[in-house]
Coordinates of C-alpha atoms in Angstrom, one line a residue:
Chain A
M7 CA -2.4 -38.7 30.4
S8 CA -6.0 -37.4 29.5
Q9 CA -5.9 -34.7 32.5
D10 CA -3.0 -32.6 31.0
F11 CA -3.8 -32.7 27.3
D12 CA -3.6 -29.1 26.0
I13 CA -5.2 -28.6 22.8
T14 CA -3.3 -25.4 22.0
Q15 CA -0.1 -26.8 22.6
V16 CA -0.9 -29.7 20.1
Y17 CA -2.1 -27.4 18.0
L18 CA 1.3 -25.2 18.0
K19 CA 3.4 -28.4 17.5
F20 CA 1.0 -29.9 14.4
L21 CA 2.1 -26.0 12.9
E22 CA 5.5 -25.8 13.7
D23 CA 6.4 -30.0 12.7
D24 CA 4.9 -29.4 9.3
Q25 CA 5.3 -26.0 7.8
D26 CA 3.1 -27.0 4.8
M27 CA 0.2 -27.1 7.0
T28 CA -2.6 -24.6 7.1
M29 CA -4.4 -23.3 10.2
P30 CA -7.6 -25.2 9.7
I31 CA -6.1 -28.5 9.3
A32 CA -3.9 -28.1 12.2
A33 CA -7.0 -27.1 14.4
I34 CA -8.9 -30.3 12.9
E35 CA -5.8 -32.9 13.8
S36 CA -5.6 -31.4 17.1
L37 CA -9.2 -32.2 17.7
V38 CA -8.6 -36.1 16.0
T39 CA -6.0 -36.3 18.4
M40 CA -7.8 -34.7 21.4
L41 CA -10.6 -37.5 20.9
R42 CA -8.0 -40.2 20.5
I43 CA -6.3 -39.3 23.5
K44 CA -9.7 -38.3 26.1
Q45 CA -11.8 -41.7 24.9
P46 CA -15.1 -39.9 25.7
S47 CA -17.9 -42.7 27.2
T48 CA -20.8 -40.8 25.4
S49 CA -21.8 -38.6 22.7
S50 CA -22.6 -35.8 25.0
E51 CA -18.8 -36.0 26.6
L52 CA -17.7 -36.2 23.1
I53 CA -20.0 -33.3 21.8
N54 CA -18.9 -31.4 25.1
L55 CA -15.3 -32.3 24.6
V56 CA -15.3 -31.5 21.0
K57 CA -16.8 -27.8 21.9
S58 CA -14.8 -26.6 24.7
N59 CA -11.6 -27.6 23.3
T60 CA -12.5 -25.5 20.2
D61 CA -13.6 -22.7 22.3
K62 CA -10.1 -22.8 24.3
L63 CA -8.2 -23.0 20.7
K64 CA -10.0 -20.0 19.5
S65 CA -9.3 -17.6 22.3
S66 CA -6.0 -18.7 23.0
I67 CA -4.9 -18.0 19.5
S68 CA -5.1 -14.4 18.0
N69 CA -6.2 -14.0 14.4
A70 CA -8.2 -17.2 14.7
I71 CA -10.5 -16.9 11.4
S72 CA -9.0 -19.9 9.6
L73 CA -8.9 -21.9 12.6
S74 CA -12.3 -21.2 13.6
A75 CA -13.3 -22.5 10.0
G76 CA -11.8 -25.8 10.6
C77 CA -13.2 -25.9 13.9
D78 CA -16.5 -25.3 13.0
L79 CA -16.5 -27.8 10.0
F80 CA -15.3 -30.7 12.0
M81 CA -18.2 -29.7 14.7
R82 CA -20.2 -30.0 12.1
F83 CA -19.0 -33.4 10.9
V84 CA -19.3 -35.0 14.6
L85 CA -22.7 -34.0 14.7
R86 CA -23.4 -35.2 11.1
N87 CA -22.3 -38.6 11.9
I88 CA -22.9 -39.2 15.3
N89 CA -26.5 -40.7 15.1
L90 CA -25.8 -43.1 11.9
Y91 CA -24.5 -45.4 14.2
S92 CA -26.4 -47.9 16.9
D93 CA -23.5 -48.8 19.3
W94 CA -21.1 -46.0 20.5
E95 CA -18.1 -48.2 20.4
S96 CA -18.0 -48.2 16.6
C97 CA -19.4 -44.9 16.4
R98 CA -16.5 -43.7 18.4
R99 CA -13.8 -45.6 16.5
D100 CA -15.2 -44.7 13.3
L101 CA -15.6 -40.6 13.9
V102 CA -11.6 -41.0 14.9
E103 CA -10.9 -42.8 11.7
N104 CA -13.1 -40.6 9.6
G105 CA -11.5 -37.8 11.2
E106 CA -7.7 -38.5 9.8
L107 CA -9.7 -38.9 6.1
F108 CA -11.4 -35.8 6.6
V109 CA -7.7 -34.5 7.5
Q110 CA -6.3 -36.2 4.6
R111 CA -9.0 -35.0 2.2
A112 CA -8.2 -31.5 3.7
K113 CA -5.0 -31.9 2.7
E114 CA -5.3 -32.9 -0.8
S115 CA -7.7 -29.8 -1.2
R116 CA -4.9 -27.6 -1.8
S117 CA -3.3 -29.5 -4.7
K118 CA -6.7 -29.7 -6.5
A119 CA -7.5 -26.5 -6.1
A120 CA -4.0 -25.2 -7.7
Q121 CA -4.8 -27.7 -10.2
F122 CA -8.1 -25.9 -11.2
G123 CA -6.0 -22.5 -11.1
L124 CA -3.6 -23.7 -14.1
P125 CA -5.6 -22.6 -17.1
F126 CA -5.6 -19.3 -15.4
I127 CA -1.6 -19.0 -16.4
K128 CA -0.9 -18.5 -19.9
D129 CA 2.7 -17.8 -21.4
D130 CA 4.1 -14.3 -21.1
D131 CA 1.7 -13.6 -18.3
I132 CA 3.1 -11.0 -15.4
I133 CA 1.5 -12.1 -12.3
L134 CA 0.9 -9.9 -9.0
V135 CA 1.2 -11.8 -6.4
H136 CA 0.5 -10.3 -2.1
S137 CA 2.4 -11.9 0.3
F138 CA 2.9 -15.5 1.0
S139 CA 0.2 -18.1 0.2
R140 CA 0.9 -22.0 0.0
V141 CA -1.7 -22.9 -2.5
V142 CA -0.7 -19.8 -4.5
Y143 CA 3.0 -21.0 -4.8
Q144 CA 1.9 -24.5 -5.5
M145 CA -0.1 -23.2 -8.2
L146 CA 2.4 -21.3 -9.6
L147 CA 5.3 -24.3 -9.0
M148 CA 2.6 -26.5 -11.0
A149 CA 2.3 -24.2 -14.1
K150 CA 5.9 -24.0 -14.1
K151 CA 7.0 -27.7 -14.0
E152 CA 4.5 -29.3 -15.1
K153 CA 2.8 -26.9 -17.6
L154 CA 6.0 -25.2 -18.5
I155 CA 4.5 -21.9 -18.8
R156 CA 6.9 -19.1 -19.1
F157 CA 5.8 -16.3 -16.6
R158 CA 7.0 -13.3 -14.4
V159 CA 5.5 -12.7 -11.2
I160 CA 6.0 -9.5 -9.2
V161 CA 5.2 -10.3 -5.1
T162 CA 4.6 -7.0 -3.0
E163 CA 6.7 -7.2 0.3
S164 CA 3.8 -7.4 2.1
R165 CA 3.9 -5.2 5.5
P166 CA 4.3 -5.6 8.0
S167 CA 4.9 -9.4 8.0
E168 CA 7.1 -9.3 5.1
K169 CA 6.1 -12.6 4.0
G170 CA 6.4 -11.5 0.4
Y171 CA 10.6 -11.8 0.9
H172 CA 9.5 -15.3 1.7
M173 CA 7.5 -16.2 -1.4
A174 CA 10.1 -14.5 -3.7
S175 CA 12.9 -16.5 -2.4
L176 CA 10.6 -19.5 -2.9
L177 CA 9.8 -18.7 -6.0
R178 CA 13.3 -17.5 -7.4
T179 CA 14.4 -20.8 -6.3
A180 CA 12.0 -22.5 -8.7
G181 CA 13.5 -20.6 -11.6
I182 CA 10.4 -18.0 -11.9
P183 CA 11.6 -14.8 -12.5
V184 CA 10.2 -12.3 -9.6
E185 CA 10.9 -9.0 -8.5
V186 CA 9.8 -7.5 -5.0
I187 CA 7.8 -4.3 -4.8
V188 CA 6.9 -1.9 -2.2
D189 CA 3.1 -2.1 -1.1
N190 CA 3.1 1.5 -2.1
A191 CA 4.2 0.5 -5.7
V192 CA 1.4 -1.9 -6.5
G193 CA -0.7 1.1 -8.1
Y194 CA 2.4 1.7 -10.2
V195 CA 3.0 -1.2 -11.6
I196 CA -0.7 -2.3 -12.5
H197 CA -0.8 -1.4 -15.8
K198 CA 1.5 -3.5 -16.7
V199 CA 0.2 -6.7 -14.9
D200 CA -1.9 -9.1 -16.6
K201 CA -3.8 -10.5 -13.4
I202 CA -3.2 -10.9 -9.8
I203 CA -3.6 -14.1 -7.5
V204 CA -3.7 -13.8 -3.8
G205 CA -4.5 -16.6 -1.6
A206 CA -7.0 -16.3 1.5
E207 CA -7.3 -16.6 5.8
G208 CA -10.8 -17.3 5.2
V209 CA -13.8 -16.9 2.7
A210 CA -16.8 -15.3 4.2
E211 CA -20.6 -15.9 3.2
S212 CA -21.0 -13.0 0.7
G213 CA -17.8 -14.6 -1.3
G214 CA -15.2 -11.8 0.3
I215 CA -12.1 -12.8 1.5
I216 CA -10.3 -12.2 4.8
N217 CA -6.4 -12.4 3.8
H218 CA -3.3 -10.6 4.6
I219 CA -3.6 -6.8 5.3
G220 CA -3.6 -4.8 1.8
S221 CA -5.6 -7.1 -0.3
Y222 CA -8.8 -4.6 0.0
Q223 CA -6.1 -2.1 -1.6
I224 CA -5.0 -4.4 -4.3
G225 CA -8.9 -5.4 -5.3
C226 CA -10.0 -1.7 -5.4
L227 CA -6.7 -1.0 -7.7
A228 CA -7.5 -4.0 -9.8
K229 CA -11.5 -3.0 -10.4
T230 CA -10.8 0.7 -11.2
N231 CA -7.9 -0.9 -14.0
N232 CA -10.0 -3.7 -14.8
K233 CA -7.5 -6.3 -14.1
P234 CA -8.9 -10.3 -13.4
F235 CA -8.4 -10.7 -9.1
Y236 CA -8.3 -14.3 -8.4
V237 CA -8.3 -15.8 -5.3
V238 CA -6.8 -19.4 -4.8
T239 CA -8.2 -20.7 -1.6
E240 CA -9.0 -24.4 -0.1
S241 CA -12.8 -24.9 0.5
H242 CA -12.5 -25.7 4.1
K243 CA -11.8 -21.9 4.6
F244 CA -15.4 -21.0 3.8
V245 CA -16.8 -19.1 7.2
R246 CA -19.6 -18.6 8.5
L247 CA -18.8 -14.7 8.9
F248 CA -20.6 -11.8 7.3
P249 CA -17.9 -8.6 7.1
L250 CA -19.7 -5.0 6.1
A251 CA -16.6 -3.3 5.5
P252 CA -12.6 -3.9 5.4
D253 CA -12.2 -3.0 9.1
D254 CA -15.2 -5.4 10.2
L255 CA -13.4 -7.8 11.5
P256 CA -13.2 -9.6 15.3
N257 CA -9.8 -7.5 16.1
Q258 CA -8.1 -4.9 18.3
I259 CA -9.1 -1.4 17.6
S260 CA -6.8 1.2 17.1
P261 CA -6.3 3.7 19.9
V262 CA -6.2 7.0 17.7
L263 CA -9.4 5.7 15.7
S264 CA -11.5 4.7 18.6
A265 CA -10.5 7.5 21.4
T266 CA -12.6 9.8 23.1
N267 CA -11.4 13.4 23.2
S268 CA -10.4 12.7 27.1
S269 CA -8.4 9.8 26.6
I270 CA -6.2 11.6 23.5
N271 CA -4.1 12.9 26.1
A272 CA -3.1 9.4 27.5
I273 CA -2.8 8.1 23.6
L274 CA -0.3 11.2 23.0
E275 CA 1.8 10.0 26.0
S276 CA 1.7 6.4 25.3
E277 CA 2.2 7.2 21.8
S278 CA 5.8 8.3 22.1
D279 CA 6.8 5.5 24.1
N280 CA 5.8 2.9 21.9
P281 CA 5.7 3.8 18.3
K282 CA 4.7 0.1 17.2
S283 CA 0.8 0.9 17.7
L284 CA -2.0 -1.7 16.8
L285 CA -2.6 -0.3 13.9
S286 CA 0.8 -1.3 12.2
I287 CA 0.6 -5.1 13.8
Q288 CA -2.6 -5.4 12.1
Q289 CA -2.6 -8.3 10.1
I290 CA -5.7 -8.8 7.9
D291 CA -8.5 -7.1 6.3
F292 CA -11.7 -7.9 4.5
T293 CA -11.7 -7.6 0.6
P294 CA -15.5 -7.5 -0.6
H295 CA -16.9 -9.9 -2.8
E296 CA -17.3 -6.9 -5.7
F297 CA -13.5 -6.7 -6.4
I298 CA -13.2 -10.8 -6.8
T299 CA -13.1 -11.7 -10.2
A300 CA -13.1 -15.5 -9.6
L301 CA -12.4 -18.0 -6.5
I302 CA -10.5 -21.0 -7.3
T303 CA -10.9 -23.7 -5.0
D304 CA -10.8 -27.4 -4.7
L305 CA -14.7 -27.6 -5.6
G306 CA -14.0 -25.6 -8.8
V307 CA -13.7 -22.2 -10.0
L308 CA -16.7 -20.3 -8.3
T309 CA -18.1 -16.7 -8.4
P310 CA -17.9 -15.4 -5.0
S311 CA -22.2 -15.8 -4.8
A312 CA -21.4 -19.5 -5.2
V313 CA -19.7 -19.5 -1.7
S314 CA -23.0 -19.1 0.6
E315 CA -24.5 -21.8 -2.2
E316 CA -21.5 -23.7 -0.7
L317 CA -21.9 -22.9 2.5
I318 CA -25.6 -24.0 2.6
K319 CA -24.5 -27.2 0.9
I320 CA -22.3 -27.9 3.6
W321 CA -24.2 -26.7 6.9
Y322 CA -28.1 -27.4 5.5
D323 CA -28.3 -30.4 3.5
Chain B
M26 CA 35.9 32.2 -9.9
S27 CA 33.1 32.0 -12.4
Q28 CA 35.1 29.3 -14.3
D29 CA 34.5 26.5 -11.6
F30 CA 31.2 27.4 -10.4
D31 CA 29.1 24.5 -10.0
I32 CA 25.2 24.6 -10.1
T33 CA 24.7 21.1 -8.6
Q34 CA 27.1 22.0 -5.7
V35 CA 25.2 25.0 -5.0
Y36 CA 21.9 23.5 -5.2
L37 CA 22.6 20.5 -3.2
K38 CA 24.2 23.0 -0.5
F39 CA 21.1 25.1 -0.3
L40 CA 19.1 22.2 0.0
E41 CA 21.4 21.0 2.9
D42 CA 21.4 24.8 4.5
D43 CA 17.8 25.1 5.1
Q44 CA 15.8 22.0 5.7
D45 CA 12.5 23.9 5.1
M46 CA 13.7 24.5 1.4
T47 CA 11.8 22.7 -1.6
M48 CA 13.5 21.8 -4.5
P49 CA 12.0 24.3 -6.9
I50 CA 13.2 27.2 -4.5
A51 CA 16.3 25.8 -4.0
A52 CA 16.7 25.4 -8.0
I53 CA 15.7 29.1 -8.3
E54 CA 17.9 30.4 -5.9
S55 CA 21.1 28.5 -7.4
L56 CA 20.0 30.1 -10.8
V57 CA 20.1 33.7 -9.1
T58 CA 23.3 33.1 -7.6
M59 CA 24.8 31.6 -10.9
L60 CA 23.7 35.0 -12.6
R61 CA 25.5 37.1 -9.8
I62 CA 28.8 35.0 -10.2
K63 CA 28.7 34.8 -13.7
Q64 CA 28.2 38.7 -14.8
P65 CA 26.9 37.5 -18.3
S66 CA 27.9 40.6 -20.7
T67 CA 24.8 40.0 -23.1
S68 CA 21.6 39.1 -23.1
S69 CA 21.9 36.1 -25.4
E70 CA 24.7 35.2 -23.5
L71 CA 22.6 35.1 -20.0
I72 CA 19.6 32.8 -21.6
N73 CA 22.5 30.3 -22.7
L74 CA 23.7 30.5 -19.2
V75 CA 20.5 30.0 -17.5
K76 CA 19.4 26.9 -20.4
S77 CA 22.5 25.3 -20.0
N78 CA 22.7 25.3 -16.2
T79 CA 19.0 24.4 -16.0
D80 CA 19.9 21.2 -18.3
K81 CA 23.2 20.5 -16.1
L82 CA 20.8 20.5 -12.9
K83 CA 18.6 18.8 -14.4
S84 CA 20.4 15.9 -15.9
S85 CA 22.8 15.6 -12.4
I86 CA 19.9 15.2 -10.1
S87 CA 17.6 12.2 -10.1
N88 CA 13.7 12.7 -9.8
A89 CA 13.7 16.2 -11.2
I90 CA 10.3 16.7 -11.4
S91 CA 9.7 19.8 -9.2
L92 CA 13.2 20.7 -10.0
S93 CA 12.8 21.4 -13.4
A94 CA 9.3 23.2 -12.7
G95 CA 11.0 25.6 -10.6
C96 CA 14.1 26.0 -13.5
D97 CA 11.5 26.2 -16.6
L98 CA 9.4 28.9 -14.3
F99 CA 12.7 31.1 -13.8
M100 CA 14.0 30.8 -17.1
R101 CA 10.1 32.2 -18.2
F102 CA 10.8 34.8 -15.8
V103 CA 14.0 35.5 -17.5
L104 CA 12.4 35.5 -21.0
R105 CA 9.2 38.0 -20.0
N106 CA 11.7 40.4 -18.2
I107 CA 14.9 40.7 -20.6
N108 CA 12.9 42.5 -23.6
L109 CA 11.7 45.8 -20.9
Y110 CA 14.9 47.2 -20.4
S111 CA 16.8 49.6 -22.9
D112 CA 19.9 49.2 -21.2
W113 CA 22.0 46.2 -20.8
E114 CA 23.2 47.1 -17.2
S115 CA 20.1 47.7 -15.4
C116 CA 18.5 44.7 -17.2
R117 CA 21.1 42.3 -15.5
R118 CA 20.7 44.3 -12.2
D119 CA 17.1 44.4 -11.7
L120 CA 17.1 40.5 -13.1
V121 CA 19.1 39.6 -9.9
E122 CA 17.2 41.6 -7.7
N123 CA 13.8 40.7 -9.1
G124 CA 15.1 36.9 -9.3
E125 CA 15.5 37.3 -5.0
L126 CA 12.1 38.8 -5.0
F127 CA 10.7 35.6 -6.9
V128 CA 12.4 33.1 -4.7
Q129 CA 11.2 35.5 -1.6
R130 CA 7.6 35.1 -3.2
A131 CA 7.9 31.3 -3.5
K132 CA 9.1 31.0 -0.1
E133 CA 6.0 32.6 1.1
S134 CA 3.6 30.5 -1.1
R135 CA 3.7 28.0 1.4
S136 CA 2.4 29.4 4.2
K137 CA -0.5 31.2 1.8
A138 CA -1.5 27.6 0.9
A139 CA -1.8 26.7 4.2
Q140 CA -3.8 29.6 4.9
F141 CA -6.0 28.7 2.4
G142 CA -6.3 25.0 3.7
L143 CA -7.0 25.8 7.3
P144 CA -11.0 26.1 6.7
F145 CA -10.7 22.2 5.2
I146 CA -9.9 21.1 8.8
K147 CA -12.5 20.8 11.4
D148 CA -13.1 19.9 15.1
D149 CA -12.9 16.1 15.8
D150 CA -11.3 15.4 12.1
I151 CA -9.4 12.2 11.5
I152 CA -7.1 12.8 8.8
L153 CA -4.8 10.7 6.6
V154 CA -1.6 12.1 5.7
H155 CA 0.9 10.1 3.3
S156 CA 4.2 10.4 3.6
F157 CA 6.5 13.8 4.5
S158 CA 5.0 17.4 3.1
R159 CA 6.4 20.4 4.5
V160 CA 3.2 22.4 3.3
V161 CA 0.8 19.8 4.8
Y162 CA 3.0 20.1 8.2
Q163 CA 2.5 23.5 8.2
M164 CA -1.3 23.6 7.5
L165 CA -1.5 20.8 10.2
L166 CA 0.6 23.0 12.8
M167 CA -1.1 26.2 12.1
A168 CA -4.6 24.6 12.4
K169 CA -3.6 23.1 15.8
K170 CA -1.5 26.6 17.2
E171 CA -3.8 29.2 15.7
K172 CA -7.2 27.9 15.2
L173 CA -7.1 25.7 18.1
I174 CA -8.7 22.9 16.1
R175 CA -8.8 19.2 17.9
F176 CA -7.9 16.7 15.3
R177 CA -6.1 13.4 14.8
V178 CA -3.7 12.3 12.1
I179 CA -2.7 8.8 10.4
V180 CA 0.3 9.0 8.8
T181 CA 1.5 6.2 6.3
E182 CA 5.0 4.7 7.2
S183 CA 5.3 5.6 3.1
R184 CA 7.8 2.9 2.0
P185 CA 10.3 2.9 0.8
S186 CA 11.6 6.4 2.1
E187 CA 10.1 6.0 5.3
K188 CA 9.1 9.9 5.4
G189 CA 5.8 9.2 7.3
Y190 CA 7.9 8.5 10.7
H191 CA 9.6 11.9 10.6
M192 CA 5.9 13.4 9.8
A193 CA 4.7 11.7 12.8
S194 CA 7.6 12.7 14.8
L195 CA 7.1 16.4 13.7
L196 CA 3.4 16.2 14.6
R197 CA 3.8 14.6 18.0
T198 CA 6.4 17.0 18.9
A199 CA 3.4 19.3 18.0
G200 CA 0.9 17.7 20.6
I201 CA -1.2 16.5 17.7
P202 CA -2.4 12.8 18.4
V203 CA -0.8 11.1 15.7
E204 CA -0.1 7.3 14.7
V205 CA 1.5 5.7 11.9
I206 CA 0.0 2.7 9.9
V207 CA 1.8 0.4 7.4
D208 CA 1.0 1.5 3.7
N209 CA -1.3 -1.7 3.4
A210 CA -3.4 -0.4 6.5
V211 CA -4.8 2.3 4.3
G212 CA -7.7 0.6 3.0
Y213 CA -8.2 -1.0 6.7
V214 CA -8.2 2.8 8.2
I215 CA -10.2 4.3 4.8
H216 CA -13.8 4.2 6.6
K217 CA -12.7 6.0 9.7
V218 CA -11.0 8.4 8.3
D219 CA -12.8 12.1 7.2
K220 CA -10.3 13.5 4.5
I221 CA -6.9 12.7 3.3
I222 CA -4.4 15.6 2.7
V223 CA -1.2 15.1 1.0
G224 CA 1.3 17.6 -0.6
A225 CA 3.0 17.0 -4.2
E226 CA 6.2 17.2 -6.0
G227 CA 4.5 18.5 -9.0
V228 CA 1.0 19.0 -10.5
A229 CA 0.6 18.2 -14.1
E230 CA -1.2 20.3 -16.8
S231 CA -4.3 18.1 -16.3
G232 CA -4.6 18.6 -12.7
G233 CA -3.1 15.3 -11.5
I234 CA -0.3 14.9 -9.0
I235 CA 3.3 13.5 -9.3
N236 CA 3.8 12.7 -5.5
H237 CA 5.4 10.3 -3.3
I238 CA 4.6 6.4 -4.8
G239 CA 1.5 5.4 -3.0
S240 CA -0.3 8.4 -3.7
Y241 CA -1.9 6.9 -6.7
Q242 CA -3.7 3.7 -4.5
I243 CA -4.6 5.8 -1.8
G244 CA -6.4 8.6 -4.4
C245 CA -8.2 5.3 -5.8
L246 CA -9.4 4.1 -2.4
A247 CA -10.5 7.8 -1.5
K248 CA -12.7 7.6 -4.7
T249 CA -14.1 4.2 -4.0
N250 CA -15.2 5.3 -0.3
N251 CA -16.2 8.5 -1.2
K252 CA -13.5 10.2 1.0
P253 CA -12.6 14.1 0.0
F254 CA -8.6 13.7 -1.6
Y255 CA -6.9 17.4 -1.1
V256 CA -3.9 18.0 -2.4
V257 CA -1.8 21.1 -0.6
T258 CA 0.9 22.4 -3.0
E259 CA 2.6 25.7 -3.6
S260 CA 1.8 27.1 -7.7
H261 CA 5.4 27.1 -8.5
K262 CA 5.3 23.3 -8.5
F263 CA 2.9 23.1 -11.6
V264 CA 5.1 21.5 -14.1
R265 CA 4.3 21.3 -17.8
L266 CA 3.8 17.7 -18.2
F267 CA 0.8 15.6 -19.4
P268 CA 1.6 11.6 -18.1
L269 CA -1.7 8.9 -19.1
A270 CA -0.8 6.6 -16.1
P271 CA 0.5 6.5 -12.9
D272 CA 3.6 5.1 -13.9
D273 CA 4.4 7.4 -17.3
L274 CA 7.1 9.4 -15.8
P275 CA 10.7 10.0 -16.7
N276 CA 12.4 7.2 -14.7
Q277 CA 14.1 3.9 -14.7
I278 CA 12.4 0.6 -16.1
S279 CA 12.0 -2.1 -14.0
P280 CA 14.0 -5.4 -15.3
V281 CA 11.2 -7.7 -14.8
L282 CA 8.6 -5.4 -16.6
S283 CA 10.4 -4.8 -19.4
A284 CA 12.5 -7.9 -20.1
T285 CA 12.2 -10.0 -22.9
N286 CA 12.5 -13.8 -23.4
S287 CA 16.0 -13.8 -23.6
S288 CA 17.1 -11.6 -21.2
I289 CA 14.8 -13.6 -18.2
N290 CA 18.1 -15.7 -17.3
A291 CA 20.1 -12.5 -16.5
I292 CA 17.5 -11.1 -14.5
L293 CA 17.1 -14.2 -12.4
E294 CA 20.8 -14.2 -11.3
S295 CA 21.0 -10.7 -10.8
E296 CA 18.0 -11.2 -9.0
S297 CA 19.4 -13.6 -6.5
D298 CA 22.5 -11.2 -6.2
N299 CA 20.7 -7.9 -5.8
P300 CA 17.3 -8.0 -3.6
K301 CA 17.0 -4.3 -3.8
S302 CA 15.0 -4.3 -7.4
L303 CA 14.8 -1.0 -9.5
L304 CA 11.1 -0.9 -8.5
S305 CA 11.7 -1.3 -4.8
I306 CA 13.5 2.2 -5.0
Q307 CA 11.0 3.9 -7.5
Q308 CA 10.0 6.9 -5.1
I309 CA 7.4 8.7 -7.3
D310 CA 3.8 8.1 -9.2
F311 CA 1.3 10.0 -10.7
T312 CA -2.4 10.4 -9.7
P313 CA -4.4 11.3 -12.4
H314 CA -6.8 14.6 -11.6
E315 CA -10.0 12.2 -11.5
F316 CA -8.9 11.0 -8.2
I317 CA -8.3 14.6 -6.7
T318 CA -11.0 16.6 -5.0
A319 CA -9.3 19.9 -4.8
L320 CA -5.6 21.5 -4.9
I321 CA -5.5 23.8 -2.2
T322 CA -2.7 26.4 -3.4
D323 CA -1.4 29.7 -2.7
L324 CA -3.7 31.0 -5.6
G325 CA -6.4 29.4 -3.8
V326 CA -8.6 26.3 -3.8
L327 CA -8.2 25.0 -7.5
T328 CA -10.3 22.4 -9.3
P329 CA -8.2 19.7 -11.0
S330 CA -8.9 21.5 -14.1
A331 CA -8.1 24.9 -13.5
V332 CA -4.5 23.9 -13.2
S333 CA -4.3 24.4 -16.8
E334 CA -5.6 27.7 -16.7
E335 CA -3.2 28.8 -14.3
L336 CA -0.3 27.3 -16.5
I337 CA -1.7 28.8 -19.7
K338 CA -1.7 32.4 -17.4
I339 CA 2.1 31.9 -16.6
W340 CA 3.2 30.7 -19.9
Y341 CA 0.9 32.4 -22.5
D342 CA -0.5 35.6 -21.1

């Protein structure tokens, strides 16, 4: 049983079973499951198990930024708690139990963040939303159902994933007036929009966000037009990364951009065979902190610069 | 014969017969054809004919900005020349002949503009192109074939028209390394891009351009990232409009943006039936002059502020 445990399979199963589960929570939950099954007999074995499984998970999943945030957070949690116990048996049992508590709390953070965001939505607002985000959806739903606020939403179609259509149909079902626009039309509508709300895949140390591609240019437009740009996210998505540019992410590189002169011909040939190039499937970009008005998290409403403080609290207190 | 002349049909036929013809030239050519067929017998009849046909053309074609530039220019040409003659017969004959000359010169202006643009393309450049533009294509083609410059091109797919794919396939046929990106990825690649070149549907008095939707946000990104943003266009696309914002254009209005509270329910119902809303088919936006580095036209390379001077020269000298 313990031999053929495959962390990637477990992780994907968690995501599949629960559509509401985000990647970091699924990652933590898989690690807790792994510990329950593997039953490590020394603390060093436990740490090695967590470490090797984390690496395996990170390498097998593409676009692993929020996933690695969850794994790192769990590792930190293990290292902090492992020294508190005198006997190994109770330590192991408590770790698994607390691991589940940890997952529970991470799950609750979504509705907490949504709750903190409610005062930002006012009657008659026109809100621009980019791509699909569970926490943004929950926040808009709460504003509509609990606070009875009347507002309108514009959703970008969010190529290449086209998750905007999913977001729009969910909002429409909830009775919120919504319209889908092409990503090109953001500049066209931005004058009419009152605020922009997006989710995040991960929040970097600088307070910038890693999110669905296109977030950077929306942030840029928001700043030029003096519109507030809010990010709603759970604090377990804070990651220890410091990207310096929208494309400074651990990713594939476009063949045209990185090509040397000698390889240009190869591109010309391959391109004509394969119209779907790497760049057209790039899923995320980085929005630097200067474009973000505020981060609405389960810890409260933070300025981008407060993120590093929170990260220091988590990692060095 | 003269009774059942339909200017719209003639106009559409010109566009269909010659894929290289732009809207203002087709409009002027239809007006010249109209004069040749109708044979007006007084100057006042001639002016009325041009006026009524222009109005008919403008109202029957949606997205009539560059078209109306052509019509207005022809009207100006008629009014200037009509007083130069003493006898009516030679006046009418010359008007039609000169009209054809006028069309000829307008056609040549494309390659002139492309010629002026050549020094802007350097070896090893990575050029971002938005949507399909005949003059941009001609300029890139000349740079490749005549100047033997080696450069790479990134083309946006340009939703909702998706004309970027057409542009990319033309460039690929010409042996230029090209990659199509989703419109959302412009912010992601802008750091790697050396310059941005777009065409225009029309150039406003302020020097801003009316072009395929999404041009405004690319201009905004270019300015934030200090990248040159060049517009290549023929001078007969200068129009006497003064838009104040990206959405300040003679267009349809989105139902969600313009709705009063009482009509919200109607939208909710209609939206669910009709996922293709007005906004998702909006084709153009306006890019203000402050985002434009230079306009490359058949009159030479102009700063945006020089456009109003040229317009004054055309209209008030």
